[in-house]
Coordinates of C-alpha atoms in Angstrom, one line a residue:
Chain X
M1 CA 0.0 0.0 0.0
K2 CA 1.2 3.5 -0.9
P3 CA 1.4 6.0 2.0
L4 CA -1.0 9.0 1.9
V5 CA 1.9 11.2 3.1
A6 CA 5.4 10.3 2.2
I7 CA 8.1 12.5 3.8
R8 CA 11.6 11.7 2.4
Q9 CA 14.9 13.0 3.7
V10 CA 13.5 16.4 4.7
S11 CA 16.0 18.9 6.2
K12 CA 15.3 22.4 7.4
R13 CA 17.7 25.0 8.9
F14 CA 16.7 28.3 10.5
G15 CA 19.9 30.3 10.5
E16 CA 22.4 28.3 12.7
F17 CA 19.7 26.0 14.0
Q18 CA 19.2 22.7 12.2
A19 CA 15.5 22.0 12.8
L20 CA 15.2 18.8 10.7
K21 CA 17.9 16.5 9.6
Q22 CA 17.1 14.0 6.8
V23 CA 13.7 13.1 8.3
S24 CA 11.6 10.4 6.5
L25 CA 8.2 9.3 7.6
D26 CA 5.1 7.6 6.1
V27 CA 1.5 8.3 7.1
F28 CA -1.0 5.8 5.7
E29 CA -4.7 6.5 5.0
G30 CA -6.8 6.2 8.1
E31 CA -3.8 6.3 10.4
V32 CA -3.4 8.4 13.5
V33 CA 0.3 9.3 14.0
C34 CA 1.4 11.3 17.1
L35 CA 4.6 13.2 17.0
I36 CA 6.1 13.6 20.5
G37 CA 9.3 15.1 21.8
Q38 CA 10.7 18.2 23.6
S39 CA 10.2 21.7 22.3
G40 CA 12.8 22.4 19.6
S41 CA 12.9 18.7 18.5
G42 CA 11.6 19.6 15.1
K43 CA 8.1 18.1 15.3
T44 CA 6.2 21.3 14.6
T45 CA 8.5 22.2 11.8
L46 CA 7.9 18.8 10.2
L47 CA 4.1 19.3 10.5
R48 CA 4.3 22.8 9.0
C49 CA 6.4 21.4 6.1
V50 CA 3.5 19.1 5.2
N51 CA 1.2 22.2 4.9
Q52 CA 3.9 24.2 3.2
L53 CA 3.7 27.0 5.9
T54 CA 7.4 26.2 6.1
T55 CA 9.4 25.1 3.0
A56 CA 12.0 22.4 3.5
D57 CA 15.6 23.2 2.4
S58 CA 16.0 19.7 0.8
G59 CA 14.1 16.5 0.5
G60 CA 10.6 16.0 -0.5
I61 CA 7.0 15.4 0.7
W62 CA 4.5 13.6 -1.4
L63 CA 0.8 13.8 -0.7
D64 CA -1.3 11.1 -2.4
G65 CA 1.6 10.6 -4.8
E66 CA 2.0 14.4 -5.7
L67 CA 5.2 16.2 -4.8
L68 CA 4.4 19.2 -2.6
G69 CA 5.6 22.7 -3.5
F70 CA 7.7 21.8 -6.6
R71 CA 7.6 20.3 -10.0
E72 CA 10.3 18.0 -11.2
R73 CA 11.6 18.9 -14.6
D74 CA 15.0 17.9 -16.2
G75 CA 16.5 16.8 -13.0
R76 CA 15.7 20.1 -11.3
L77 CA 13.0 21.3 -9.0
H78 CA 10.8 24.3 -10.0
R79 CA 8.8 26.0 -7.2
L80 CA 5.1 25.9 -7.8
S81 CA 3.1 29.1 -8.2
E82 CA 1.3 30.4 -5.1
R83 CA -2.1 29.4 -6.7
E84 CA -0.9 25.7 -7.1
I85 CA 0.4 25.7 -3.6
A86 CA -2.9 26.9 -2.3
R87 CA -4.7 24.1 -4.2
Q88 CA -2.3 21.6 -2.7
R89 CA -3.0 22.9 0.8
L90 CA -6.7 22.1 0.4
A91 CA -5.8 18.4 0.8
C92 CA -4.7 19.0 4.4
G93 CA -6.6 20.7 7.2
M94 CA -4.5 22.4 9.9
V95 CA -5.4 22.9 13.6
F96 CA -3.2 25.5 15.3
Q97 CA -1.9 25.6 18.9
R98 CA -3.4 29.1 19.3
F99 CA -6.6 28.3 17.4
N100 CA -6.2 31.3 14.9
L101 CA -9.9 31.7 14.5
F102 CA -10.8 34.8 12.5
P103 CA -12.0 37.1 15.2
H104 CA -14.2 39.3 13.1
L105 CA -16.3 36.3 12.0
T106 CA -18.8 34.2 13.9
A107 CA -18.1 30.5 14.6
L108 CA -20.4 29.7 11.6
E109 CA -18.7 32.3 9.3
N110 CA -15.3 30.9 10.3
V111 CA -16.3 27.4 9.2
I112 CA -17.9 28.4 5.9
E113 CA -15.2 31.0 4.9
G114 CA -13.1 28.4 3.1
P115 CA -15.9 26.4 1.4
V116 CA -17.6 29.6 0.1
Q117 CA -14.6 31.8 -0.7
V118 CA -12.0 29.3 -1.8
Q119 CA -13.9 26.2 -3.0
R120 CA -16.8 28.4 -4.4
R121 CA -19.5 26.2 -2.8
K122 CA -23.0 27.5 -2.6
P123 CA -23.4 29.5 0.6
A124 CA -26.7 27.6 1.6
E125 CA -25.0 24.2 1.1
A126 CA -21.9 25.3 2.9
K127 CA -24.0 26.6 5.7
D128 CA -25.8 23.3 6.1
A129 CA -22.5 21.4 6.1
A130 CA -21.0 23.8 8.6
M131 CA -23.9 23.4 11.0
A132 CA -23.5 19.7 10.7
L133 CA -19.9 20.0 11.7
L134 CA -20.6 22.4 14.5
R135 CA -23.1 19.9 15.8
R136 CA -20.4 17.2 15.5
V137 CA -18.0 19.2 17.7
G138 CA -20.9 19.9 20.1
L139 CA -21.2 23.6 19.3
A140 CA -24.4 23.9 17.2
D141 CA -25.7 26.4 19.8
K142 CA -22.6 28.7 19.5
S143 CA -22.8 29.1 15.7
G144 CA -23.6 32.9 16.0
S145 CA -20.9 33.6 18.6
Y146 CA -17.7 35.4 17.9
P147 CA -14.4 33.8 19.0
S148 CA -13.9 36.2 21.8
Q149 CA -17.2 34.9 23.3
L150 CA -16.0 31.3 23.4
S151 CA -13.7 29.5 25.8
G152 CA -10.4 28.2 24.5
G153 CA -11.7 24.7 24.3
Q154 CA -14.8 25.8 22.3
Q155 CA -12.5 27.9 20.0
Q156 CA -10.3 25.0 19.3
R157 CA -13.4 22.8 18.5
V158 CA -14.6 25.5 16.0
A159 CA -11.1 25.5 14.5
I160 CA -11.4 21.7 14.0
A161 CA -14.8 22.2 12.4
R162 CA -13.2 24.8 10.1
A163 CA -10.5 22.4 9.0
L164 CA -13.0 19.6 8.4
A165 CA -15.2 21.9 6.3
M166 CA -12.7 21.7 3.6
T167 CA -13.1 18.0 3.4
P168 CA -9.4 17.4 3.7
R169 CA -7.6 14.1 3.1
L170 CA -5.7 14.5 6.4
V171 CA -5.8 16.8 9.4
L172 CA -2.6 18.2 10.9
F173 CA -2.8 19.2 14.6
D174 CA -0.1 21.4 16.0
E175 CA -0.2 20.9 19.8
P176 CA -3.9 21.5 19.8
T177 CA -4.3 21.5 23.6
S178 CA -1.1 23.2 24.7
A179 CA -2.7 26.7 24.9
L180 CA -5.7 25.4 26.9
D181 CA -6.5 25.6 30.6
P182 CA -6.2 22.1 32.0
E183 CA -10.0 21.6 32.5
L184 CA -10.6 22.3 28.8
V185 CA -8.2 19.9 27.4
G186 CA -10.7 16.9 27.6
E187 CA -13.3 18.4 25.4
V188 CA -10.9 19.0 22.5
L189 CA -9.3 15.5 22.9
G190 CA -12.8 14.1 22.9
V191 CA -13.5 15.6 19.5
M192 CA -10.2 14.4 18.2
K193 CA -10.9 10.9 19.4
E194 CA -14.2 10.9 17.7
L195 CA -12.5 12.1 14.5
A196 CA -9.9 9.3 14.7
T197 CA -12.6 6.8 15.2
S198 CA -14.4 8.0 12.1
G199 CA -11.3 7.0 10.1
M200 CA -9.8 10.5 9.5
T201 CA -6.0 10.4 8.8
M202 CA -4.3 12.5 11.5
L203 CA -0.8 13.8 12.1
V204 CA -0.7 15.1 15.7
V205 CA 2.0 17.0 17.4
T206 CA 1.2 16.6 21.1
H207 CA 2.4 16.5 24.6
E208 CA -0.7 14.5 25.7
L209 CA 0.9 11.0 26.1
G210 CA -2.4 9.7 27.4
F211 CA -4.1 10.7 24.2
A212 CA -1.2 9.2 22.1
R213 CA -1.5 5.9 24.0
E214 CA -5.2 5.7 23.6
V215 CA -5.7 7.0 20.1
A216 CA -2.5 6.8 18.1
D217 CA -1.8 4.0 15.7
R218 CA 1.8 5.0 15.7
V219 CA 3.9 7.2 17.9
V220 CA 7.0 8.9 16.6
Y221 CA 9.5 10.3 19.0
M222 CA 11.8 13.1 17.7
D223 CA 14.8 14.7 19.2
Q224 CA 17.2 17.4 17.8
G225 CA 15.7 17.2 14.3
V226 CA 15.8 13.4 13.8
I227 CA 13.2 10.6 14.4
V228 CA 14.7 8.6 17.3
E229 CA 12.1 6.0 17.5
S230 CA 8.8 5.2 15.9
G231 CA 6.4 2.3 16.2
P232 CA 3.0 1.3 17.5
A233 CA 1.8 3.4 20.4
G234 CA 1.9 0.6 22.9
E235 CA 5.5 -0.4 22.1
V236 CA 7.0 3.2 22.0
L237 CA 5.3 4.5 25.1
R238 CA 5.4 1.3 27.2
A239 CA 8.6 -0.3 26.2
P240 CA 10.8 2.1 24.4
R241 CA 14.1 0.7 22.9
E242 CA 16.1 3.9 22.7
A243 CA 17.7 5.5 25.8
R244 CA 16.7 9.0 24.7
T245 CA 13.0 7.9 24.3
K246 CA 13.2 6.3 27.8
A247 CA 14.6 9.5 29.3
F248 CA 12.0 11.7 27.7
L249 CA 9.1 9.5 28.8
A250 CA 10.5 9.2 32.3
A251 CA 10.7 13.0 32.5
E252 CA 7.2 13.5 31.0
V253 CA 5.5 11.1 33.4
G254 CA 7.5 12.8 36.2
Chain I
M1 CA -22.9 62.6 66.3
S2 CA -22.8 59.8 68.7
R3 CA -19.5 58.2 69.6
S4 CA -18.8 55.0 67.7
E5 CA -19.7 51.9 69.6
A6 CA -16.8 49.6 70.2
L7 CA -16.9 46.2 68.6
A8 CA -16.3 43.2 70.7
D9 CA -12.6 43.1 69.8
G10 CA -12.0 46.8 70.7
F11 CA -12.2 48.4 67.2
P12 CA -14.8 51.1 66.7
D13 CA -17.9 50.2 64.7
I14 CA -17.7 52.5 61.6
S15 CA -19.9 50.4 59.3
G16 CA -22.8 52.8 59.5
H17 CA -20.8 56.0 58.9
A18 CA -21.4 58.2 55.8
I19 CA -18.4 59.3 53.8
A20 CA -18.0 63.1 54.0
R21 CA -17.2 65.0 50.8
R22 CA -13.9 66.8 50.6
A23 CA -13.9 70.4 49.9
H24 CA -11.7 71.0 46.9
W25 CA -10.8 74.6 47.3
G26 CA -8.0 74.5 44.6
R27 CA -10.5 73.3 42.0
W28 CA -13.0 76.1 42.8
I29 CA -10.3 78.8 42.6
A30 CA -8.8 77.4 39.4
A31 CA -12.3 77.2 37.8
A32 CA -13.2 80.8 38.9
I33 CA -10.0 82.2 37.4
I34 CA -10.5 80.4 34.1
I35 CA -14.2 81.5 33.8
L36 CA -13.1 85.1 34.5
I37 CA -10.5 85.0 31.7
L38 CA -13.1 83.5 29.2
L39 CA -15.6 86.2 30.1
A40 CA -12.9 88.8 29.5
I41 CA -12.1 87.4 26.1
G42 CA -15.7 87.1 25.2
R43 CA -16.3 90.7 26.2
A44 CA -13.4 91.9 24.2
F45 CA -14.8 90.2 21.1
A46 CA -18.3 91.5 21.7
R47 CA -16.9 95.0 22.0
G48 CA -14.4 94.6 19.2
Q49 CA -14.9 95.7 15.6
I50 CA -16.8 92.8 14.5
E51 CA -20.1 93.3 12.7
W52 CA -22.0 90.2 13.8
P53 CA -24.9 90.9 11.5
F54 CA -22.5 90.3 8.5
V55 CA -21.6 86.9 10.0
E56 CA -25.3 86.1 10.2
R57 CA -26.0 87.3 6.7
F58 CA -23.1 85.5 5.0
I59 CA -23.3 82.2 6.9
T60 CA -25.9 81.0 4.5
A61 CA -25.0 83.0 1.4
P62 CA -25.2 80.8 -1.8
V63 CA -21.5 81.4 -2.6
I64 CA -20.5 80.2 0.9
L65 CA -22.9 77.1 0.7
R66 CA -21.4 76.2 -2.7
G67 CA -18.0 76.7 -1.1
I68 CA -18.6 74.3 1.7
V69 CA -20.1 71.7 -0.7
N70 CA -17.0 72.0 -2.8
T71 CA -14.8 71.6 0.3
M72 CA -16.7 68.4 1.2
V73 CA -16.6 67.0 -2.3
M74 CA -12.8 67.6 -2.5
A75 CA -12.2 66.2 1.0
V76 CA -14.2 63.0 0.2
A77 CA -12.6 62.5 -3.2
A78 CA -9.1 63.2 -2.0
M79 CA -9.6 60.9 0.9
A80 CA -10.9 58.1 -1.4
L81 CA -7.8 58.5 -3.6
G82 CA -5.6 58.7 -0.5
I83 CA -7.0 55.5 1.0
A84 CA -6.8 53.6 -2.3
L85 CA -3.2 54.7 -2.7
G86 CA -2.5 54.1 1.0
V87 CA -3.7 50.5 0.8
V88 CA -1.7 49.7 -2.3
V89 CA 1.4 51.4 -1.0
A90 CA 1.2 49.7 2.4
I91 CA 0.9 46.3 0.8
M92 CA 3.9 47.1 -1.5
R93 CA 5.8 48.2 1.6
L94 CA 5.3 44.7 3.1
S95 CA 6.0 42.8 -0.2
P96 CA 8.9 40.5 -0.6
N97 CA 9.8 42.2 -3.9
P98 CA 12.6 44.7 -3.1
V99 CA 11.7 47.0 -6.1
L100 CA 8.0 47.3 -4.9
R101 CA 9.3 48.0 -1.3
S102 CA 11.7 50.7 -2.4
V103 CA 9.2 52.4 -4.7
A104 CA 6.7 52.5 -1.9
A105 CA 9.2 53.9 0.6
G106 CA 10.3 56.5 -2.0
Y107 CA 6.7 57.6 -2.6
T108 CA 6.1 58.2 1.1
W109 CA 9.5 59.9 1.5
L110 CA 8.8 62.3 -1.4
F111 CA 5.2 63.3 -0.6
R112 CA 5.6 63.5 3.2
G113 CA 8.8 65.4 2.7
T114 CA 7.6 68.4 0.8
P115 CA 4.9 71.0 1.8
L116 CA 1.4 70.3 0.6
I117 CA 1.0 73.8 -0.7
L118 CA 4.2 73.4 -2.9
Q119 CA 2.8 70.1 -4.3
L120 CA -0.6 71.8 -5.1
L121 CA 1.2 74.6 -6.9
L122 CA 3.4 72.1 -8.8
W123 CA 0.3 70.1 -10.0
F124 CA -1.5 73.3 -10.9
N125 CA 1.5 74.5 -13.0
L126 CA 2.2 71.2 -14.6
A127 CA 1.6 72.8 -17.9
L128 CA 5.0 74.6 -17.6
V129 CA 6.8 71.2 -17.5
F130 CA 4.5 69.3 -20.0
P131 CA 2.8 71.7 -22.4
T132 CA 0.8 68.7 -23.8
I133 CA -0.1 65.5 -22.1
G134 CA -1.6 62.3 -23.3
I135 CA -1.0 58.8 -24.6
P136 CA 1.3 58.9 -27.7
G137 CA -0.8 58.1 -30.8
L138 CA -4.1 57.8 -29.0
W139 CA -5.0 61.0 -27.4
S140 CA -3.4 64.2 -26.3
A141 CA -4.5 67.6 -24.9
R142 CA -3.0 70.9 -23.8
A143 CA -2.1 70.5 -20.1
V144 CA -3.6 73.9 -19.2
D145 CA -7.0 72.6 -20.3
V146 CA -6.7 69.2 -18.4
M147 CA -5.2 70.5 -15.2
T148 CA -8.1 72.4 -13.8
P149 CA -8.1 73.6 -10.3
F150 CA -10.3 70.7 -9.3
L151 CA -7.9 68.1 -10.9
A152 CA -4.9 69.8 -9.5
A153 CA -6.3 69.9 -6.0
L154 CA -7.5 66.3 -6.2
L155 CA -4.1 65.1 -7.3
G156 CA -2.2 67.2 -4.8
L157 CA -4.4 66.5 -1.8
G158 CA -5.1 62.8 -2.7
I159 CA -1.5 61.8 -3.5
N160 CA -0.2 63.6 -0.4
Q161 CA -2.9 62.0 1.7
G162 CA -1.9 58.6 0.3
A163 CA 1.6 59.0 1.6
Y164 CA 0.3 59.5 5.2
T165 CA -2.5 56.9 4.9
S166 CA -0.1 54.2 3.7
E167 CA 1.8 54.5 7.0
V168 CA -1.5 54.2 9.0
M169 CA -2.5 51.2 6.8
R170 CA 0.9 49.6 7.3
A171 CA 0.5 49.9 11.0
G172 CA -2.9 48.3 10.7
L173 CA -1.6 45.4 8.6
L174 CA 1.2 44.8 11.0
S175 CA -1.2 44.7 14.0
V176 CA -2.9 41.6 12.7
D177 CA -1.3 38.4 14.2
I178 CA 0.8 36.3 11.8
G179 CA -1.3 33.3 12.8
Q180 CA -4.1 34.9 10.9
Y181 CA -2.2 34.8 7.6
E182 CA -1.3 31.2 8.3
A183 CA -4.9 30.2 9.1
A184 CA -6.0 31.9 5.9
Q185 CA -3.4 30.0 3.9
A186 CA -4.3 26.8 5.6
I187 CA -7.8 27.0 4.2
G188 CA -6.4 27.5 0.7
M189 CA -6.4 31.2 0.4
G190 CA -3.9 33.1 -1.7
R191 CA -2.1 36.2 -0.5
L192 CA -4.5 38.7 -2.0
Q193 CA -7.6 36.8 -1.0
A194 CA -6.2 36.5 2.6
L195 CA -5.6 40.2 2.6
R196 CA -9.0 41.1 1.4
R197 CA -11.1 38.7 3.4
I198 CA -9.1 38.2 6.7
I199 CA -6.4 40.7 7.2
L200 CA -7.8 44.0 6.0
P201 CA -11.1 43.7 7.9
Q202 CA -9.1 43.2 11.1
A203 CA -6.7 46.0 10.3
M204 CA -9.6 48.4 9.7
R205 CA -10.4 48.2 13.4
V206 CA -7.0 49.6 14.3
V207 CA -6.9 52.0 11.4
I208 CA -10.2 53.9 11.7
P209 CA -9.3 56.2 14.6
P210 CA -6.1 57.5 13.0
L211 CA -7.9 57.6 9.6
G212 CA -10.7 59.7 11.2
N213 CA -7.9 62.0 12.3
E214 CA -6.4 62.2 8.9
F215 CA -9.8 62.9 7.3
I216 CA -10.4 65.8 9.7
G217 CA -7.0 67.1 8.8
L218 CA -7.8 66.8 5.1
V219 CA -11.0 68.7 5.4
K220 CA -9.1 71.6 6.7
A221 CA -6.2 71.1 4.3
T222 CA -8.6 71.6 1.4
S223 CA -8.4 75.3 2.3
L224 CA -4.9 75.3 0.8
A225 CA -6.5 74.6 -2.6
S226 CA -7.8 78.3 -2.4
V227 CA -4.3 79.3 -3.7
I228 CA -4.8 77.4 -6.9
Q229 CA -8.3 78.9 -7.4
Y230 CA -10.4 75.9 -6.4
P231 CA -13.7 77.4 -5.1
E232 CA -13.8 75.8 -1.7
V233 CA -15.3 77.7 1.3
L234 CA -12.3 79.7 2.3
H235 CA -11.8 80.8 -1.3
S236 CA -15.5 81.9 -1.5
A237 CA -15.1 83.8 1.8
E238 CA -12.0 85.5 0.5
N239 CA -13.7 86.5 -2.7
I240 CA -16.5 88.1 -0.8
Y241 CA -14.2 90.1 1.5
Y242 CA -12.2 91.3 -1.4
A243 CA -15.4 93.0 -2.5
N244 CA -16.8 94.2 0.8
S245 CA -13.8 94.3 3.1
R246 CA -15.5 92.4 5.9
V247 CA -12.4 90.3 6.4
I248 CA -12.9 89.1 10.0
E249 CA -16.6 88.5 9.6
L250 CA -16.2 86.2 6.6
L251 CA -13.2 84.4 8.1
I252 CA -15.5 83.7 11.1
V253 CA -18.2 82.4 8.7
A254 CA -15.6 80.0 7.1
G255 CA -14.4 79.0 10.6
L256 CA -17.9 78.2 11.9
W257 CA -18.5 76.0 8.8
Y258 CA -15.3 74.0 9.4
L259 CA -16.2 73.6 13.0
L260 CA -19.7 72.3 12.0
V261 CA -18.3 69.8 9.5
V262 CA -15.8 68.4 12.0
S263 CA -18.4 68.2 14.7
V264 CA -20.6 66.1 12.4
L265 CA -17.7 63.8 11.4
T266 CA -16.8 62.8 14.9
P267 CA -20.1 60.7 15.6
L268 CA -19.8 59.2 12.1
Q269 CA -16.4 57.9 13.0
M270 CA -17.9 56.3 16.1
L271 CA -20.4 54.5 14.0
L272 CA -17.7 53.2 11.6
E273 CA -15.6 52.1 14.6
R274 CA -18.5 50.1 16.0
R275 CA -19.0 48.4 12.6
F276 CA -15.5 47.2 12.5
A277 CA -15.2 46.3 16.1
R278 CA -17.3 43.1 15.4
G279 CA -16.2 40.3 17.5
V280 CA -14.0 42.4 19.7
A281 CA -16.2 45.0 21.4
R282 CA -18.8 42.5 22.4
S283 CA -16.5 40.7 24.7
R284 CA -15.4 43.8 26.6

């Protein structure tokens, strides 16, 4: 079976700091992969490369067989136009650590913005679909609220609905619960669990090891820009082989 | 007043006491002095050589009314041009293209760096530089015919205003969180669509108070167009006093009209601010 996302030898440097070193990773259709590791380990950079918010210095990422961001011609890579990159981005939804809801739009308007403005769907249809998604994340009654009127957990659930409204092939989560008060983490993880159960392909950067253990098909531990260890959640989290993974898990559990 | 009863632990019971108002003697004295000064100034003007009946007669004179209409037409048109230029130049300033960035910076430098009245005179006298203007082969005309006082004033005021507005707009664009650009990109928007749908509406909230300020400044700056014969209100007032020598009375008439216009603009700005504060004001 071909992977939905194939990351091959991706490297990225920010000035002196080498964020990613020759990272390769596959994500298969329907799989939930959790990226764990300390801050600065490169997991968020890797996720942003998949959505082309960050461009890798070298290496390639293929989504559903299509090379992202470049066209290969005569043994050279040619950067795609902004329009083509925007089209490629439609295949993956993104949920941000700090929600990034559009503050001047209501929850419903946030969700239909992409379908109506980018995908040119009919507003009435998009609205029905958006209401169904808001119901799915448990916020049908908040459709007319502005982000500032919602709690952090509610905002993140709207952000998940916004990502799903584009009917993406996979959803990227960048530490979706790190900016939340502890008592609000559960509601967001609940929505993510339901999404995983429904068969959505998910690549999740997270510090929630409990969530990873329960939901992830595969856990990938990164440190200093490389993948140290990757495997089924149960194996990596319960019986890590690598010393660095063991040390990280011991520190996280406290 | 009865003595405070002591509480069980020895502290006096002051829970029922009223709080006495302090006598602010300093404030009373300051207010009295200022009112006296104002009365003296008012009395001086009332006794001065101002023929108030002239003010009353000319405040609604047709020439003056046409003048204030021309003032408003010019202010609105020049502001529209200024905002259009300002948005474009602000976006150019933030572009990754170094040529666009330098051109935008150069424009701001040139038009903020020279006096407005000089720019108006240059536009009005453009015919001295280019006797004919037009598109080669398609159309041409004598510059003196094209560069009317209206067009010269519009270009002078609008282009100058654009230089200031671009800086206000740039501040507005920079005030929007980078995460908003990323979220817009993540739902497949291109740069311009993200600007139009997501970034500019949020920037407007920050930009409207300074833009209101700029517009009030522009309303008054239109008076400079009187030097290039644009018939705005000050020009009309001048024309009248050249004929009847009632200089002060007609300057007061013009002044009262400016005050009236600016007084009307302030609540309009409040309405606009409320419109663009959607999603923000409600939570506060």
